Short mmCIF file of C-alpha atoms and ligand atoms in Angstrom, two decimals:
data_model
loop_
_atom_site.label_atom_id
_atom_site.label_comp_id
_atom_site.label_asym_id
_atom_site.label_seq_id
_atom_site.Cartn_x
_atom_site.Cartn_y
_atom_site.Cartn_z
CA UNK A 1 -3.43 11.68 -42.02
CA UNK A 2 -3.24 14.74 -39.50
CA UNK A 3 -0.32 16.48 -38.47
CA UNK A 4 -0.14 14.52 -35.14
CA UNK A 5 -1.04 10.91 -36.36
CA UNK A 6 2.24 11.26 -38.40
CA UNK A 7 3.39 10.84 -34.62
CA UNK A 8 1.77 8.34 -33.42
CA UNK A 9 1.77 4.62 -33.28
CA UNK A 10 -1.11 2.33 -31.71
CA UNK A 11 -0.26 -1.52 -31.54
CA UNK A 12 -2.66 -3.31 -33.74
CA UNK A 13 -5.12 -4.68 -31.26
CA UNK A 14 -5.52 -0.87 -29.90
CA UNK A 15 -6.05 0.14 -33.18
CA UNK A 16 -8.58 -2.59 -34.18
CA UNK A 17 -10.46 -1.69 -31.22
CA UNK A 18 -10.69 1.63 -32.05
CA UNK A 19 -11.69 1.45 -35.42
CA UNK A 20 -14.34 -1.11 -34.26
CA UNK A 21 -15.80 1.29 -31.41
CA UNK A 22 -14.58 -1.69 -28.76
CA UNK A 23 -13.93 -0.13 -25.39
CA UNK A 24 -10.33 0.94 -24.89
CA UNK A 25 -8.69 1.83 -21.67
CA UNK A 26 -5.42 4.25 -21.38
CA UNK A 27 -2.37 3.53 -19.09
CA UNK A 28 0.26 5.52 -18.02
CA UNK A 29 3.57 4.88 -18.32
CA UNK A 30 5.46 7.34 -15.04
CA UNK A 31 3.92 5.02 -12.90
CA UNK A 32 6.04 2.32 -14.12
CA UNK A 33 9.41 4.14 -14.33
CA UNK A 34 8.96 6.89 -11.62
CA UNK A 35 6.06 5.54 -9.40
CA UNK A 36 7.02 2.46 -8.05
CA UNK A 37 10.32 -0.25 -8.02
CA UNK A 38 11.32 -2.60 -10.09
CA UNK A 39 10.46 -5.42 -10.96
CA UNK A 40 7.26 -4.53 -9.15
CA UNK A 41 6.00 -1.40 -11.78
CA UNK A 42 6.98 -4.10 -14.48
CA UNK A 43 4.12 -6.81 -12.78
CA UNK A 44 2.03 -4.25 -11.37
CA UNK A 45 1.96 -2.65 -15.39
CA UNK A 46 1.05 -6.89 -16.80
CA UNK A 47 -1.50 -7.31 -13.91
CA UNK A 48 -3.32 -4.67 -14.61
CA UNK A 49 -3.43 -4.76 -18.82
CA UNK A 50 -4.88 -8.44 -17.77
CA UNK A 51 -7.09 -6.86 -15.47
CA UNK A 52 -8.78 -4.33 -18.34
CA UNK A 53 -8.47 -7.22 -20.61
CA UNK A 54 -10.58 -9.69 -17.99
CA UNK A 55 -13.00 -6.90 -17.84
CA UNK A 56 -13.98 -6.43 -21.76
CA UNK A 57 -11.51 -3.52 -22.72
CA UNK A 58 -8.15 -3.17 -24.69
CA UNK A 59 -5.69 -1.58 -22.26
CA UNK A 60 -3.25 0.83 -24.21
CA UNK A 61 -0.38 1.40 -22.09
CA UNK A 62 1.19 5.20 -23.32
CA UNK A 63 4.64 6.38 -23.86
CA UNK A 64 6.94 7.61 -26.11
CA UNK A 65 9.54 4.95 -27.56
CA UNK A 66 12.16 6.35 -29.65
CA UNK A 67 10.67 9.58 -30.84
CA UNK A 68 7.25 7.75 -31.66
CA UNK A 69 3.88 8.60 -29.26
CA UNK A 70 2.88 5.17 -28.72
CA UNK A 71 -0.29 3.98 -27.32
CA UNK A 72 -0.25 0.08 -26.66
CA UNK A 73 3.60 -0.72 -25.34
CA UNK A 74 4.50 -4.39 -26.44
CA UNK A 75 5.84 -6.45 -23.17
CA UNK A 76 9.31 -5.89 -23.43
CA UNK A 77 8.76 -1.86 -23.77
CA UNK A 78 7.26 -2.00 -20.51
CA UNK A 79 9.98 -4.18 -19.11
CA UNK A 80 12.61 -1.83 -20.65
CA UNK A 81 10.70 1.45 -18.55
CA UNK A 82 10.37 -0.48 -15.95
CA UNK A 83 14.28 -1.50 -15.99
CA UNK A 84 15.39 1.98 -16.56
CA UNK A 85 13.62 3.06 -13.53
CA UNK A 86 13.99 6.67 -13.10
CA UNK A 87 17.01 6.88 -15.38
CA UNK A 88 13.90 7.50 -17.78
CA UNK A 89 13.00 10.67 -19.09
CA UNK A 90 10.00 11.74 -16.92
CA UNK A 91 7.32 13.30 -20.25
CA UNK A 92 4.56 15.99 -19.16
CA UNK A 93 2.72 18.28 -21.61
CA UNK A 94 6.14 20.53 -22.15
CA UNK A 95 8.61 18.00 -22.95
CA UNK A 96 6.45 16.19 -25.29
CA UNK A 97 8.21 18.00 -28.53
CA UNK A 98 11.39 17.92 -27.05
CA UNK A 99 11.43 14.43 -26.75
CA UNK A 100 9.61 13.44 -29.89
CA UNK A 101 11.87 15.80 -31.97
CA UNK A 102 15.35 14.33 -30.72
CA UNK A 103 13.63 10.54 -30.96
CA UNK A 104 14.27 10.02 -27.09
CA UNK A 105 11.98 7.69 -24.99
CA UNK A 106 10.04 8.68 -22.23
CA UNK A 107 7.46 7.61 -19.68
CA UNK A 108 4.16 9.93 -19.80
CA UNK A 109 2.90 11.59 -16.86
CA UNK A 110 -1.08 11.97 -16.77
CA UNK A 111 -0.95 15.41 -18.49
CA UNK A 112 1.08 13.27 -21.44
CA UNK A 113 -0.84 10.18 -21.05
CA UNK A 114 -4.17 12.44 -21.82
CA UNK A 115 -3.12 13.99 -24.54
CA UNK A 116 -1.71 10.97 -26.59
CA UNK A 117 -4.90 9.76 -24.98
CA UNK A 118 -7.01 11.79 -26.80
CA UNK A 119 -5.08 11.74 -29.94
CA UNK A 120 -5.67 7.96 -30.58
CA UNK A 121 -9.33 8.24 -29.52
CA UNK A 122 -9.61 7.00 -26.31
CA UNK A 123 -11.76 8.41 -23.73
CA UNK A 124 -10.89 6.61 -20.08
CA UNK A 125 -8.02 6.28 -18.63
CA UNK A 126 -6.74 4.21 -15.53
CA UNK A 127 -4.15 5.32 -13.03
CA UNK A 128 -3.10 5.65 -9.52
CA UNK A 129 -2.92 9.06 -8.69
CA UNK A 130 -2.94 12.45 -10.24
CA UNK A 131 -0.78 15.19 -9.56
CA UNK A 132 -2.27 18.03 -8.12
CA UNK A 133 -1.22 21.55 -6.01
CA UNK A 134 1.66 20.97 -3.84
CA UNK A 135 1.89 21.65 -0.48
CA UNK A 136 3.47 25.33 0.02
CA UNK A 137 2.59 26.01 -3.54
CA UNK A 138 1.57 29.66 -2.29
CA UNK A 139 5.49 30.29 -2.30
CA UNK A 140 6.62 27.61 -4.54
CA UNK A 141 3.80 27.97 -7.45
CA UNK A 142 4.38 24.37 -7.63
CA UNK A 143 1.01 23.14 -9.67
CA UNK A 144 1.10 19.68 -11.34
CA UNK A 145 0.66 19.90 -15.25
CA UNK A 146 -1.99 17.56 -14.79
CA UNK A 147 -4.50 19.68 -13.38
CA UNK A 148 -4.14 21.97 -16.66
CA UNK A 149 -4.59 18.74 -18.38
CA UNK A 150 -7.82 18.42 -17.16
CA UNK A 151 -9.37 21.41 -17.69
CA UNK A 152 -8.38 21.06 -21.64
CA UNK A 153 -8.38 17.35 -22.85
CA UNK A 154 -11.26 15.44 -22.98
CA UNK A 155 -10.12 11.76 -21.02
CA UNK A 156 -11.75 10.51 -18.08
CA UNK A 157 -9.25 9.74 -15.33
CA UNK A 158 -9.72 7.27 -12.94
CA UNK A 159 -7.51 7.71 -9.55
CA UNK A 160 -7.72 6.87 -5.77
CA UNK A 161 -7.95 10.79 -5.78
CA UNK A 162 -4.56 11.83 -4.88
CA UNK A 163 -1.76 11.61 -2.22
CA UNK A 164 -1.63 13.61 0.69
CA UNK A 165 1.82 14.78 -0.59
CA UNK A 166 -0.29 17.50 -1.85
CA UNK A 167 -2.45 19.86 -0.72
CA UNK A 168 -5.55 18.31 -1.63
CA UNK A 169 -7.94 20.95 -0.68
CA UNK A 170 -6.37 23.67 -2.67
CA UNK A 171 -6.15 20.95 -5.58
CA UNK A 172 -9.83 20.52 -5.67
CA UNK A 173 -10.35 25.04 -5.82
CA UNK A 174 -7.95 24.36 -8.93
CA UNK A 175 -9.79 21.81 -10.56
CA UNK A 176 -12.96 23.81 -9.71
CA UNK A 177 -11.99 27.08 -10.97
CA UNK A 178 -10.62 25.12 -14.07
CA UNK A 179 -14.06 23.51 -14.81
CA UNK A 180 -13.19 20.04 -14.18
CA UNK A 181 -16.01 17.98 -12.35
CA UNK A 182 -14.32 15.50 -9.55
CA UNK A 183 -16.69 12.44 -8.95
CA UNK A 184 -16.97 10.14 -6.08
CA UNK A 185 -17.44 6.68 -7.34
CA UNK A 186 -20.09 4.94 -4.79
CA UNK A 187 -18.96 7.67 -2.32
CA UNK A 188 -18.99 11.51 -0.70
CA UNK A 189 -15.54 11.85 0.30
CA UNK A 190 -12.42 12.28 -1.96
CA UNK A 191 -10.30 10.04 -1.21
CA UNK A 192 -6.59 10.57 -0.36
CA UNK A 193 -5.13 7.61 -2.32
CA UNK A 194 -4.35 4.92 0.59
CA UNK A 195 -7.04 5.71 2.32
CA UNK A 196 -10.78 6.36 1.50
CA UNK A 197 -11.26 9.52 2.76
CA UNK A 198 -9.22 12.93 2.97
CA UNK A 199 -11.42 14.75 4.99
CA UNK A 200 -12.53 16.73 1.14
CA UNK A 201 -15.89 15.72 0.27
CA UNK A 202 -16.50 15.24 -3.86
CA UNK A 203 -18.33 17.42 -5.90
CA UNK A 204 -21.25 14.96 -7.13
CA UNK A 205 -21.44 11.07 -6.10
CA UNK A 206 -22.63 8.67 -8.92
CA UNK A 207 -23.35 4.58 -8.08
CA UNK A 208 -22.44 3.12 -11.42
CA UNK A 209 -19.76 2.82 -14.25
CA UNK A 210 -23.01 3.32 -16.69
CA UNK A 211 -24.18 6.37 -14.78
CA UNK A 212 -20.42 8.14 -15.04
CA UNK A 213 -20.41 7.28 -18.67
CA UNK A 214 -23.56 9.04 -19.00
CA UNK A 215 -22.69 11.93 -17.28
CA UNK A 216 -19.41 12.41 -19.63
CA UNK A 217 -21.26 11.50 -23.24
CA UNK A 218 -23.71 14.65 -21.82
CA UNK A 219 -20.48 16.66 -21.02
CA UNK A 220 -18.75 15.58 -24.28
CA UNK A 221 -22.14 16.39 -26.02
CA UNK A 222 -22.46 19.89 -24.68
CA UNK A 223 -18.82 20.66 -26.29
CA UNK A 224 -17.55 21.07 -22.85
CA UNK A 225 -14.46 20.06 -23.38
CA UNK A 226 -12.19 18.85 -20.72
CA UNK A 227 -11.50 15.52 -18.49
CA UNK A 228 -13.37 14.51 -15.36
CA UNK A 229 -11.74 12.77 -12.06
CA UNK A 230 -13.36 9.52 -11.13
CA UNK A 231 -12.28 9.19 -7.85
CA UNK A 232 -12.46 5.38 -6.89
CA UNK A 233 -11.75 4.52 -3.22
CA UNK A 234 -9.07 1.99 -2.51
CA UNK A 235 -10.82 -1.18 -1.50
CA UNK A 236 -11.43 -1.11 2.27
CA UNK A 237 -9.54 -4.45 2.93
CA UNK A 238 -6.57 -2.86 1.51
CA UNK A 239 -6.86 1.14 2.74
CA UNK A 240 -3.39 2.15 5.21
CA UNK A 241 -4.20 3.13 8.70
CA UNK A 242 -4.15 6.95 8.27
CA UNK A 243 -2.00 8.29 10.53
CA UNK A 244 0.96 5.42 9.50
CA UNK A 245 0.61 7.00 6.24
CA UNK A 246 0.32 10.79 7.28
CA UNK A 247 3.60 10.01 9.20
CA UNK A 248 5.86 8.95 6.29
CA UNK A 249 4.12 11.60 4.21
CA UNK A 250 5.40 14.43 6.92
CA UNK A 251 9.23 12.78 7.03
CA UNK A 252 8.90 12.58 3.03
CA UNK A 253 8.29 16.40 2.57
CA UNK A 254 10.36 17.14 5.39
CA UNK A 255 13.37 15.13 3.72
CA UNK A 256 12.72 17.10 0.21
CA UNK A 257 12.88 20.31 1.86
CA UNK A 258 16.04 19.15 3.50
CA UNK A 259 17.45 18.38 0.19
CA UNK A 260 16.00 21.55 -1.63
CA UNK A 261 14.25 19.41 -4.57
CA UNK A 262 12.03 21.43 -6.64
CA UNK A 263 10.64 20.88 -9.99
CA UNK A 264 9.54 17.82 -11.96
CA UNK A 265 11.79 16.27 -9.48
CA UNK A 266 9.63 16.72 -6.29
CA UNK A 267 6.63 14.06 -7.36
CA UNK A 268 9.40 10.96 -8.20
CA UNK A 269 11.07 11.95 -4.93
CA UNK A 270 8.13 12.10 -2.50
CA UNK A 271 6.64 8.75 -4.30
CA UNK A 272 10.27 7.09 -3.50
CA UNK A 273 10.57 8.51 0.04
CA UNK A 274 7.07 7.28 0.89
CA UNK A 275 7.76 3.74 -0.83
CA UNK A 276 10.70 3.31 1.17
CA UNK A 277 9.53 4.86 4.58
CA UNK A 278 6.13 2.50 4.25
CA UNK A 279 8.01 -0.26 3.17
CA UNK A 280 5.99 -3.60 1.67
CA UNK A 281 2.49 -2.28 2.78
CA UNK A 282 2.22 1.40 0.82
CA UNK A 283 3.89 -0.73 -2.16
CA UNK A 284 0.86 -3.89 -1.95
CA UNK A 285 -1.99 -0.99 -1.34
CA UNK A 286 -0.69 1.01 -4.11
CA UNK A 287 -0.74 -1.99 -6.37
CA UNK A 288 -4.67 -3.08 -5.39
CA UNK A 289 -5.87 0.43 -6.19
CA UNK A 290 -4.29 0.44 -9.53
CA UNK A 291 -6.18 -2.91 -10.75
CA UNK A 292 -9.26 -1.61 -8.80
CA UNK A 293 -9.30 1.54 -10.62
CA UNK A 294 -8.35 -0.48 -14.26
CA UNK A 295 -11.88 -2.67 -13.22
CA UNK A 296 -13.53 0.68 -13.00
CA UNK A 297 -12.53 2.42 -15.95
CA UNK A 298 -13.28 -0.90 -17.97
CA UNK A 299 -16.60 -1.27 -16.68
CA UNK A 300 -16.80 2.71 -17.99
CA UNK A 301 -15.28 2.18 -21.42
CA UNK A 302 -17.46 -0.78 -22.15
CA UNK A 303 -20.47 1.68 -20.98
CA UNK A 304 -19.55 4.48 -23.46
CA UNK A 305 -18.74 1.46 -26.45
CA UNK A 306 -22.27 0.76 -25.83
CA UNK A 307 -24.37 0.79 -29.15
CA UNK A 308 -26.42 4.05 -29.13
CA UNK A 309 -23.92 5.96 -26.20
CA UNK A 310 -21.59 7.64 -28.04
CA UNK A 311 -23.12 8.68 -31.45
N1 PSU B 401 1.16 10.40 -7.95
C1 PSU B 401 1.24 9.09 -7.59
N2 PSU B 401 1.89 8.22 -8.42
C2 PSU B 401 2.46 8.63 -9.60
C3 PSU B 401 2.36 10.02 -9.96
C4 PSU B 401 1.70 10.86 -9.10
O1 PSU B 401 0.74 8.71 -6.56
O2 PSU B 401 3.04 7.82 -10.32
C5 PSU B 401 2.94 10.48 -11.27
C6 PSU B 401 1.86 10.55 -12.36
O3 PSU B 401 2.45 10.19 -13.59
C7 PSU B 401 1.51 12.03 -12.36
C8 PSU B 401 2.85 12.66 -12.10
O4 PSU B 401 0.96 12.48 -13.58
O5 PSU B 401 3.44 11.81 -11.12
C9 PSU B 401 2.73 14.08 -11.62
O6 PSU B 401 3.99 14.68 -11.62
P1 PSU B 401 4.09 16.28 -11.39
O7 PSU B 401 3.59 16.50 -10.00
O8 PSU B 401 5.53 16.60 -11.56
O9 PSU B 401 3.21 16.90 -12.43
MN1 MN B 402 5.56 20.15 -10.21
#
């Protein structure tokens, strides 16, 4: 046993899985308790373990319960995140020991989901959207963990690319000067999470779930270490008119700068101003680009289970 396996708990079917080379697919756990209401996170969180399920993979939903880094929540853990709401200790790479060492329970961010991620053995990973470089982050310094996640742990994330809450082009120099690839999944642009494009192109385009796992057993292979983005367009029946989104994005920041939130803070906030400024429609496109991106990182992990792909 390792140091951090003495930390760590996967639910049996997870750890079957793993020890069987099945395909696996991580789930994060602040999307539940900081990224959307309840008792929507708590559905949204069942649809889309069915969805990975449907699709040939083992989802393994990540948090820490009580102290323990747990990858594979039963139902009623998820229900009790999803309860708490934001009452919920929100868990990025520097609370991690603090949390684990007083036996508290917490939802992980990506940056947290990655590394328990990695820890257990799993190599894809499903989510909404990553964090990224804020807006005004020239004065604030204001830099998700995330991005540092990325450039260190080896998980492939795939996201709708990320909210408009940040500044996405300085977000992509970060993940560039960090080494991180960021690839468009059957498209050139990056796109801005309810929309399909942000006006940022991607750094390479690849047309298949078998070609991206390809492209990260060769990264993997070369020992260069580190996640990838998949960015994965929300469907185009579901995408937001733009500038009904860019609207509630400007009263959002406007509203935390009225309030002076700073700090882990900022994301929940800005996620809860846009959910209620949007009302019903951010909420039903956020959900469809969550299961679409949990289709696409299944059809991935089944890829890189594939007998001869991962040595
Ligand atoms: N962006 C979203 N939905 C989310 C998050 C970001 O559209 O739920 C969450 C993710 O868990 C992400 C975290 O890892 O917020 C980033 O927080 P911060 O910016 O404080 O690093
Ligand atoms: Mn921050």
């Amino acid at each position: 046993m390792t140091p951090e396996s003495a930390h760590l708990d996967l639910a049996p079917d997870v750890q079957l899985a793993l020890r069987q080379g099945q395909p696996v697919v991580a789930l994060e756990s602040t999307i539940i308790s900081h990224g959307m209401p309840y008792p929507d996170n708590v559905a949204t969180a069942r649809r889309v373990e069915a969805e990975v399920r449907r699709h040939g993979a083992v989802p393994a939903t990540i948090a820490v319960v009580e102290g323990r880094l747990t990858a594979g929540l039963s139902e009623a853990q998820i229900e009790a995140l999803g309860r708490a709401g934001p009452a919920v200790a929100k868990v990025s790479r520097r609370d991690l020991p603090y949390i684990v060492a007083t036996g508290r329970t917490g939802a992980t961010t990506v940056a947290a989901t990655m590394i328990i991620a990695a820890m257990a053995g799993i190599r894809v990973f499903a989510t909404g959207g990553i964090g990224g470089v804020h807006r005004g982050a020239t004065q604030t310094f204001d830099i998700s963990a995330d991005l540092q996640e990325l450039a260190r742990t080896s998980v492939a994330v795939v996201c709708a690319g990320a909210k408009s809450i940040l500044d996405l082009g300085l977000t992509l120099e970060y993940l560039e000067t960090q080494g991180v690839p960021v690839l468009g999944y059957q498209t050139d642009q990056l796109p801005a999470f309810f929309t399909r494009d942000s006006g940022f192109g991607v750094d390479h385009r690849l047309e298949s779930a078998a070609d991206i796992a390809a492209m990260l057993k060769v990264k993997w292979d070369l020992g260069l270490d580190g996640g990838v983005v998949v960015a994965n367009p929300i469907p185009e029946a579901h995408a937001m008119n733009r500038s009904d989104i860019d609207r509630a994005i400007e009263q959002a920041l406007a509203d935390a700068r009225a309030r002076g939130v700073t700090g882990k803070e900022t994301t929940p906030f800005l996620l809860e101003r846009v959910n209620a400024i949007t009302g019903g429609s951010s909420l039903a496109a956020n959900i469809e680009l969550v299961l679409n991106n949990a289709r696409l990182a299944s059809a991935i992990a089944v890829a890189l289970a594939a007998p001869g792909s991962m040595g």
